[in-house]
Amino acid sequence: MKFEDYRLNPKVKKALAEFGYKRPTDIQYKSIPNILKGEDLLAVAQTGTGKTAAFAIPIIDMLYEQKKSERRKSDVNCIVLAPTHELAVQIHTVFERLAKYTTLKSMAVIGGVEQDPQIMKLYKGVDIIVATPGRVFDLISQKALLTHHVEILVLDEADHMLDLGFIKDIEDLIRKLPKRRQTLFFSATINDKIKKIAYSIVRQNAIRIQLSPKDPVAKKVEHSVMFVEMDHKRFFLERVVRENPDAKILAFVRTRVRAERVKKAMERADIEALSIHGEKDQTDRSKVLKAFKEGECKLMIATDVAARGIDIPNVEIVVNYDLPEEPENYVHRVGRTGRARNKGQAYSFCSEEEKPLLEEIQQYIHKPVKVLNVKEDDYVDTLHVDLERKNDYQTLMDEIREFEKSKKSRKKRKK
Ligand code: AMP
C-alpha cells in the first residue's frame, strides 16, 4: 500500500511526496493506522526503521484535523520526549517538514540554550514540542508551558532515556499531564525493567508492535570484525578512510579523551576529522553535526552518548574503533548506517582484551560477525613487522608513507 492510498490529509500527503516517501516502512505500516484510531502503542523498533515518521505522520494528521482556528496561548497538544538534544532537534525537523503545508507549529525545547526565547515562542503558540525531559519539566514548573491540553505523549528511545537516568523527570512530567491522553512508547530494546515502566505509562490495552526481535540489526548492514592490537587501531582507521575516499565514515570510541586522541592521530596522517562527545557544548555539537551531515568532512569520531539515535544521511561505514561495553550499543551504532533503503558496512576493531565483548555482541545479535583476516594483506603485514620493531609513531607514519610511495613506483615500473 502506498501513502497515496492512506486516509491522510492531502496537505500531509503533499509533504510526504516532497520527502520522497512513497511507501510506508514496516514500523510505519504497523503503527500509523493504530495511532490514527487513538490507540496507545508500545513499539520495539530499532533505529533506522523510519520510526520518527511512524508517529509524526499520524500525529500531524490528527492534530491538524482537530485544530481550531483560535490557538490557545502557551498551550501544547503533543509532547515528544527524546534522550538527547540532537535527537530532539532531528525529530522536530521531521515534524516541521511534514507539517509544512498545515498550520501546525512544532518546536524543539532543549536544555543548554537560553530559556527566554523558548518561553517567548511558546507564548506565541506551539502545537507540538519535542524536548529532552529536564528542560520541559523546568518550563512546566515555571508555568511557561501549560499541559492541560496535551492529548498525545511520545517517548522515543525510551530505553536510552532510562539509561541516562531520566526516569524521575519522566514520572514527574507524566503527573502533570491529563490522564486521558494517547501515549506512544518507542524503545529500541526491551527487557523486564522497560516493560514494567512502559506498562505503567501506556493504557492496559496498548497495541504492541515488535519488529524482527531475533535480528535487531538492520539487514542491509554487512558486519565484519578485524582482530587488531589496541595500539594499531589508528592505522586501520587510516586504511579504511584511504580505501574509501568518498564514503562518510562514523567511528565510535569508548571515551571523550579517546575521541580527541584519535582525531589528532588522523590529523597527523593528513586526514581531516570531526569529533563529537558529551564534553562539547551544544553549539559546538550542532556545528560538528551539520558539517558531517553536509559532507564538509567525511570522518566523524563519536562517543556513544553523543551519537545515538541521530539520523545522518548516507553514512556508508560505521567503525567500532572500540567495541561497545554494552552489546545493545552495538545495535545503535551500526544502526547509523544502512538506513531506510541504503546499504551499509560496519567494521569492528577488536583487540585481545575486547574479545569477551565481541562474544556478548554475537550472542545479542544472534549471529556471528564475519572475521576479516587482515594478516592476508601485505600492507598490514608490513605494518605489523614495523610496529613490533618500533614504537615511535611519527617515524612509523613516515615509514608507511615511504612504503606507499615505493609501492606506487614499483607499480609504475612494472607498467
Ligand atoms: P528513523 O528511524 O526515523 O531515524 O528514520 C531513518 C531514515 O529513514 C531517515 O533517513 C528517514 O528519512 C528515512 N525514512 C523514513 N520513512 C521512510 C519511508 N517511508 N520511505 C523512505 N525513507 C524513509
Coordinates of C-alpha atoms and ligand atoms in Angstrom, one line a residue:
M1 CA 0.0 0.0 0.0
K2 CA 1.3 3.4 -0.9
F3 CA 1.0 6.6 1.1
E4 CA -1.3 7.9 -1.6
D5 CA -3.9 5.3 -0.6
Y6 CA -3.9 6.2 3.1
R7 CA -6.7 8.3 4.5
L8 CA -4.4 11.2 5.3
N9 CA -5.0 14.9 4.8
P10 CA -3.8 16.0 1.3
K11 CA -1.5 18.5 3.0
V12 CA 0.3 15.7 4.8
K13 CA 0.5 13.7 1.6
K14 CA 2.0 16.6 -0.2
A15 CA 4.7 16.9 2.4
L16 CA 5.3 13.1 2.2
A17 CA 5.7 13.3 -1.5
E18 CA 8.2 16.1 -1.1
F19 CA 10.2 14.0 1.4
G20 CA 10.3 11.3 -1.3
Y21 CA 8.4 8.8 0.9
K22 CA 6.2 6.6 -1.3
R23 CA 5.5 3.5 0.7
P24 CA 5.5 3.1 4.5
T25 CA 8.3 1.2 6.1
D26 CA 7.4 -1.8 8.3
I27 CA 7.0 0.2 11.5
Q28 CA 5.0 2.8 9.7
Y29 CA 2.7 0.3 8.2
K30 CA 2.0 -1.2 11.6
S31 CA 1.8 2.0 13.7
I32 CA 0.0 4.6 11.6
P33 CA -3.5 3.0 11.4
N34 CA -3.4 2.2 15.1
I35 CA -2.3 5.7 16.1
L36 CA -4.9 7.2 13.9
K37 CA -7.5 5.1 15.8
G38 CA -6.4 6.7 19.0
E39 CA -4.7 3.6 20.4
D40 CA -1.7 3.6 22.8
L41 CA 1.4 2.0 21.4
L42 CA 4.3 0.0 22.8
A43 CA 6.7 -0.4 19.9
V44 CA 10.0 -2.1 19.9
A45 CA 11.8 -0.9 16.8
Q46 CA 15.5 -0.4 16.1
T47 CA 16.8 2.9 14.8
G48 CA 16.8 3.5 11.1
T49 CA 13.5 1.8 10.6
G50 CA 11.6 5.1 10.0
K51 CA 10.1 5.3 13.4
T52 CA 10.1 9.1 13.6
A53 CA 7.7 9.4 10.7
A54 CA 5.7 6.4 12.1
F55 CA 4.5 8.7 14.9
A56 CA 4.9 12.1 13.2
I57 CA 2.6 11.4 10.2
P58 CA -0.5 10.3 12.2
I59 CA 0.1 13.0 14.9
I60 CA 0.2 15.8 12.4
D61 CA -2.8 14.4 10.6
M62 CA -4.9 14.1 13.8
L63 CA -3.9 17.4 15.3
Y64 CA -4.4 19.2 12.0
E65 CA -7.9 17.7 11.6
Q66 CA -8.9 18.8 15.0
K67 CA -7.3 22.2 15.0
K68 CA -9.5 25.0 16.0
S69 CA -8.9 28.3 14.3
E70 CA -8.3 30.1 17.6
R71 CA -4.9 28.9 19.0
R72 CA -4.6 28.8 22.8
K73 CA -1.6 30.6 24.1
S74 CA 1.2 28.6 25.8
D75 CA -0.8 25.5 25.2
V76 CA 0.6 22.4 23.6
N77 CA -1.2 19.4 22.3
C78 CA 1.6 17.0 21.9
I79 CA 4.9 16.4 23.8
V80 CA 7.6 14.2 22.3
L81 CA 10.4 13.3 24.7
A82 CA 13.8 12.3 23.4
P83 CA 17.0 11.4 25.2
T84 CA 19.5 13.8 23.6
H85 CA 19.5 17.4 22.2
E86 CA 20.5 16.1 18.8
L87 CA 17.7 13.6 18.6
A88 CA 15.1 16.2 19.8
V89 CA 16.2 18.7 17.1
Q90 CA 16.1 15.9 14.5
I91 CA 12.6 14.8 15.4
H92 CA 11.5 18.4 15.5
T93 CA 12.8 18.9 11.9
V94 CA 10.8 15.9 10.7
F95 CA 7.7 17.4 12.3
E96 CA 8.4 20.7 10.8
R97 CA 8.9 19.4 7.3
L98 CA 5.9 17.1 7.4
A99 CA 3.6 19.8 8.8
K100 CA 4.9 22.3 6.3
Y101 CA 1.6 22.7 4.5
T102 CA -0.5 22.8 7.7
T103 CA -0.9 25.5 10.3
L104 CA 0.7 23.3 13.0
K105 CA 3.8 24.6 14.8
S106 CA 6.5 22.4 16.2
M107 CA 9.3 23.4 18.4
A108 CA 12.4 21.8 19.9
V109 CA 12.8 22.5 23.7
I110 CA 16.2 21.6 24.8
G111 CA 18.5 22.4 27.7
G112 CA 21.9 24.1 27.4
V113 CA 20.5 27.1 25.5
E114 CA 18.8 30.2 26.7
Q115 CA 15.3 29.8 28.1
D116 CA 13.7 33.2 27.4
P117 CA 13.4 32.8 23.6
Q118 CA 11.9 29.4 24.1
I119 CA 9.3 30.9 26.5
M120 CA 8.5 33.6 24.0
K121 CA 8.0 31.2 21.2
L122 CA 5.7 29.0 23.4
Y123 CA 3.7 32.1 24.3
K124 CA 3.1 32.8 20.7
G125 CA 1.6 29.3 20.3
V126 CA 3.1 25.9 19.6
D127 CA 1.2 22.7 19.0
I128 CA 3.9 20.1 19.2
I129 CA 7.1 20.3 21.3
V130 CA 10.0 17.9 21.1
A131 CA 12.0 18.0 24.2
T132 CA 14.6 16.5 26.5
P133 CA 12.9 15.6 29.8
G134 CA 14.8 18.0 32.1
R135 CA 14.1 21.3 30.3
V136 CA 10.5 20.5 29.7
F137 CA 9.9 19.9 33.3
D138 CA 11.6 23.2 34.2
L139 CA 9.3 25.1 31.8
I140 CA 6.2 23.4 33.3
S141 CA 7.3 24.2 36.8
Q142 CA 7.6 27.9 35.8
K143 CA 4.2 27.7 34.2
A144 CA 5.7 28.8 30.9
L145 CA 4.4 25.6 29.4
L146 CA 0.8 24.6 30.2
T147 CA 0.0 21.0 29.9
H148 CA -3.8 20.9 30.3
H149 CA -4.4 20.2 26.7
V150 CA -1.7 17.7 26.0
E151 CA -3.5 14.9 24.1
I152 CA -0.5 12.9 22.9
L153 CA 2.7 11.9 24.7
V154 CA 5.5 10.2 22.8
L155 CA 8.5 8.7 24.5
D156 CA 11.2 8.0 21.8
E157 CA 14.2 5.8 22.6
A158 CA 12.7 5.2 26.0
D159 CA 15.4 2.7 26.8
H160 CA 18.1 5.3 26.3
M161 CA 16.3 7.8 28.4
L162 CA 16.2 5.3 31.2
D163 CA 19.9 4.6 30.8
L164 CA 20.6 8.3 31.1
G165 CA 18.7 8.5 34.4
F166 CA 15.7 10.4 33.1
I167 CA 13.1 8.2 34.8
K168 CA 12.3 10.6 37.6
D169 CA 11.9 13.6 35.2
I170 CA 9.6 11.5 33.1
E171 CA 7.5 10.4 36.0
D172 CA 7.3 14.0 37.3
L173 CA 6.2 15.2 33.9
I174 CA 3.6 12.5 33.5
R175 CA 2.0 13.5 36.8
K176 CA 1.4 16.9 35.2
L177 CA -0.4 15.6 32.1
P178 CA -4.1 14.9 31.7
K179 CA -4.9 11.2 32.4
R180 CA -7.0 11.0 29.3
R181 CA -4.3 11.1 26.6
Q182 CA -2.7 8.9 24.0
T183 CA 0.7 7.5 24.8
L184 CA 3.2 6.2 22.3
F185 CA 6.2 4.4 23.8
F186 CA 9.1 3.6 21.5
S187 CA 12.2 1.7 22.5
A188 CA 15.0 0.1 20.5
T189 CA 15.4 -2.7 23.0
I190 CA 13.1 -4.4 25.5
N191 CA 13.7 -6.0 28.9
D192 CA 11.7 -6.6 32.0
K193 CA 12.5 -3.2 33.5
I194 CA 11.5 -1.4 30.4
K195 CA 8.3 -3.4 30.1
K196 CA 7.4 -2.6 33.7
I197 CA 7.9 1.1 33.1
A198 CA 6.1 1.0 29.7
Y199 CA 3.0 -0.6 31.2
S200 CA 2.9 2.0 34.0
I201 CA 2.7 4.7 31.3
V202 CA 0.6 3.3 28.5
R203 CA -3.0 2.0 28.8
Q204 CA -3.7 -1.7 29.5
N205 CA -4.9 -2.4 26.0
A206 CA -2.0 -0.7 24.3
I207 CA -1.1 -2.2 20.9
R208 CA 2.3 -4.0 21.0
I209 CA 4.5 -3.8 17.9
Q210 CA 7.8 -5.6 17.8
L211 CA 10.0 -5.6 14.7
S212 CA 12.2 -8.6 13.9
P213 CA 13.1 -9.3 17.5
K214 CA 15.5 -12.1 16.5
D215 CA 17.5 -9.8 14.3
P216 CA 17.9 -6.5 16.0
V217 CA 20.3 -5.1 13.4
A218 CA 19.3 -3.7 10.1
K219 CA 19.6 -6.4 7.4
K220 CA 21.1 -4.1 4.9
V221 CA 24.3 -3.7 7.0
E222 CA 27.3 -6.0 6.4
H223 CA 29.2 -6.7 9.6
S224 CA 32.8 -7.6 9.9
V225 CA 35.4 -7.7 12.6
M226 CA 39.2 -7.4 12.4
F227 CA 41.4 -8.6 15.2
V228 CA 43.9 -5.9 15.8
E229 CA 46.1 -4.7 18.6
M230 CA 44.9 -1.8 20.6
D231 CA 47.8 0.4 19.5
H232 CA 47.4 -0.4 15.9
K233 CA 43.8 0.7 15.6
R234 CA 44.6 4.1 14.3
F235 CA 46.4 2.6 11.3
F236 CA 43.4 0.5 10.4
L237 CA 41.1 3.5 10.6
E238 CA 43.5 5.4 8.4
R239 CA 43.4 2.5 6.0
V240 CA 39.5 2.4 6.0
V241 CA 39.5 6.1 5.2
R242 CA 42.0 5.9 2.4
E243 CA 40.4 2.9 0.8
N244 CA 37.0 4.6 0.9
P245 CA 37.8 8.2 -0.1
D246 CA 34.2 9.2 -0.9
A247 CA 32.5 7.4 1.9
K248 CA 31.0 9.1 5.0
I249 CA 32.6 7.3 8.0
L250 CA 31.4 7.4 11.6
A251 CA 33.9 5.9 14.1
F252 CA 32.9 5.1 17.6
V253 CA 35.3 5.2 20.5
R254 CA 34.9 4.5 24.2
T255 CA 35.7 7.8 25.8
R256 CA 35.8 11.5 25.2
V257 CA 39.6 11.6 25.7
R258 CA 40.0 8.8 23.1
A259 CA 37.8 10.7 20.6
E260 CA 40.1 13.7 20.8
R261 CA 43.2 11.5 20.6
V262 CA 42.0 9.5 17.5
K263 CA 41.0 12.8 15.9
K264 CA 44.6 14.1 16.4
A265 CA 46.1 10.9 15.2
M266 CA 44.1 11.2 12.0
E267 CA 45.1 14.8 11.5
R268 CA 48.7 13.9 11.9
A269 CA 48.1 11.5 8.9
D270 CA 46.6 14.4 7.0
I271 CA 43.0 13.1 7.4
E272 CA 40.5 15.7 8.4
A273 CA 38.2 14.5 11.2
L274 CA 35.4 15.9 13.4
S275 CA 34.8 14.8 17.0
I276 CA 31.5 14.7 18.9
H277 CA 31.0 13.8 22.6
G278 CA 29.4 14.9 25.8
E279 CA 32.1 17.4 26.8
K280 CA 31.4 19.7 23.8
D281 CA 28.8 22.4 24.3
Q282 CA 25.6 22.4 22.4
T283 CA 26.6 25.0 19.8
D284 CA 29.8 23.0 19.0
R285 CA 27.9 19.8 18.8
S286 CA 25.4 21.2 16.4
K287 CA 28.1 22.7 14.2
V288 CA 30.0 19.4 14.0
L289 CA 26.9 17.5 13.2
K290 CA 25.9 20.0 10.5
A291 CA 29.4 19.8 8.9
F292 CA 29.3 16.0 8.9
K293 CA 25.7 15.8 7.6
E294 CA 26.5 18.2 4.8
G295 CA 29.6 16.2 3.9
E296 CA 32.1 19.0 4.6
C297 CA 34.1 16.5 6.5
K298 CA 33.9 12.7 5.8
L299 CA 35.1 11.3 9.1
M300 CA 33.5 11.8 12.5
I301 CA 34.8 10.3 15.7
A302 CA 32.0 9.9 18.3
T303 CA 31.2 8.5 21.7
D304 CA 28.0 6.6 22.3
V305 CA 26.3 9.3 24.3
A306 CA 26.6 11.9 21.5
A307 CA 25.7 9.8 18.5
R308 CA 22.8 7.6 19.5
G309 CA 19.5 8.0 17.6
I310 CA 21.0 10.5 15.2
D311 CA 19.9 10.3 11.6
I312 CA 22.8 11.3 9.3
P313 CA 22.1 10.7 5.6
N314 CA 24.4 8.4 3.7
V315 CA 26.8 7.1 6.4
E316 CA 28.3 4.3 4.3
I317 CA 30.6 3.0 7.0
V318 CA 30.4 2.6 10.8
V319 CA 33.7 1.7 12.5
N320 CA 33.6 0.3 16.0
Y321 CA 37.1 1.6 16.8
D322 CA 36.5 0.4 20.3
L323 CA 33.9 -2.3 20.9
P324 CA 30.9 -1.0 23.0
E325 CA 30.7 -2.1 26.6
E326 CA 27.0 -2.7 26.3
P327 CA 26.1 -5.1 23.4
E328 CA 22.9 -3.2 22.7
N329 CA 25.0 -0.1 21.9
Y330 CA 26.5 -2.2 19.0
V331 CA 23.0 -2.2 17.5
H332 CA 22.6 1.5 18.0
R333 CA 26.0 2.3 16.5
V334 CA 25.6 0.1 13.4
G335 CA 22.1 1.5 13.0
R336 CA 23.7 4.7 11.9
T337 CA 24.3 3.1 8.5
G338 CA 22.1 1.1 6.2
R339 CA 19.2 3.4 7.0
A340 CA 15.9 3.3 5.1
R341 CA 16.7 1.9 1.7
N342 CA 20.5 2.2 1.8
K343 CA 23.2 -0.4 2.3
G344 CA 25.9 -0.1 4.9
Q345 CA 29.2 -1.5 6.2
A346 CA 30.1 -2.0 9.9
Y347 CA 33.7 -2.7 10.8
S348 CA 34.8 -3.6 14.3
F349 CA 38.3 -3.4 15.5
C350 CA 38.7 -6.0 18.2
S351 CA 41.7 -6.2 20.4
E352 CA 42.6 -9.2 22.5
E353 CA 41.1 -7.7 25.7
E354 CA 37.9 -6.9 23.8
K355 CA 37.2 -10.5 22.7
P356 CA 34.7 -11.1 25.5
L357 CA 32.8 -8.0 24.4
L358 CA 32.6 -9.4 20.9
E359 CA 31.3 -12.7 22.3
E360 CA 28.5 -10.8 24.1
I361 CA 27.6 -8.8 20.9
Q362 CA 27.3 -12.0 18.9
Q363 CA 25.0 -13.5 21.4
Y364 CA 22.9 -10.4 21.5
I365 CA 22.5 -10.2 17.7
H366 CA 22.1 -13.9 17.4
K367 CA 24.7 -14.4 14.8
P368 CA 28.5 -14.4 14.3
V369 CA 30.2 -11.3 12.9
K370 CA 32.3 -12.2 9.8
V371 CA 36.0 -12.2 10.5
L372 CA 38.2 -10.2 8.1
N373 CA 41.6 -11.8 8.1
V374 CA 43.8 -8.7 8.0
K375 CA 47.0 -10.7 8.1
E376 CA 46.5 -11.7 4.4
D377 CA 47.0 -8.1 3.4
D378 CA 50.7 -7.4 2.6
Y379 CA 50.3 -3.7 3.6
V380 CA 49.1 -4.6 7.0
D381 CA 51.7 -7.3 7.4
T382 CA 54.5 -4.8 6.8
L383 CA 52.8 -2.5 9.3
H384 CA 52.8 -5.3 11.9
V385 CA 56.5 -6.1 11.5
D386 CA 57.4 -2.4 11.7
L387 CA 55.2 -1.9 14.7
E388 CA 56.9 -4.7 16.5
R389 CA 60.3 -3.2 15.9
K390 CA 59.5 0.5 16.7
N391 CA 57.2 2.4 18.9
D392 CA 57.7 5.9 17.7
Y393 CA 54.5 6.8 16.0
Q394 CA 55.8 9.7 13.9
T395 CA 58.7 7.7 12.5
L396 CA 56.4 4.9 11.7
M397 CA 54.0 7.2 9.8
D398 CA 56.9 8.4 7.7
E399 CA 57.9 4.9 7.0
I400 CA 54.4 4.0 6.0
R401 CA 54.3 6.9 3.6
E402 CA 57.7 5.8 2.2
F403 CA 56.3 2.3 1.8
E404 CA 53.2 3.6 0.0
K405 CA 55.5 5.7 -2.3
S406 CA 57.7 2.8 -3.2
K407 CA 54.7 0.6 -3.8
K408 CA 53.4 3.1 -6.3
S409 CA 56.7 3.5 -8.0
R410 CA 57.1 -0.3 -8.2
K411 CA 53.7 -0.5 -9.8
K412 CA 54.7 2.2 -12.3
R413 CA 57.9 0.4 -13.1
K414 CA 56.0 -2.8 -13.8
K415 CA 53.8 -1.0 -16.3
Ligands
AMP1 P1 14.3 7.0 11.6 O1 14.3 5.5 12.0 O2 13.1 7.7 12.0 O3 15.5 7.7 12.2 O4 14.4 7.0 10.0 C1 15.5 6.5 9.3 C2 15.6 7.0 7.9 O5 14.6 6.5 7.1 C3 15.5 8.5 7.8 O6 16.6 9.0 6.9 C4 14.2 8.8 7.1 O7 14.2 9.9 6.3 C5 14.0 7.5 6.3 N1 12.6 7.2 6.0 C6 11.6 7.1 7.0 N2 10.4 6.7 6.4 C7 10.7 6.5 5.1 C8 9.9 6.0 4.0 N3 8.6 5.7 4.2 N4 10.5 5.8 2.8 C9 11.8 6.1 2.7 N5 12.6 6.6 3.6 C10 12.1 6.7 4.9

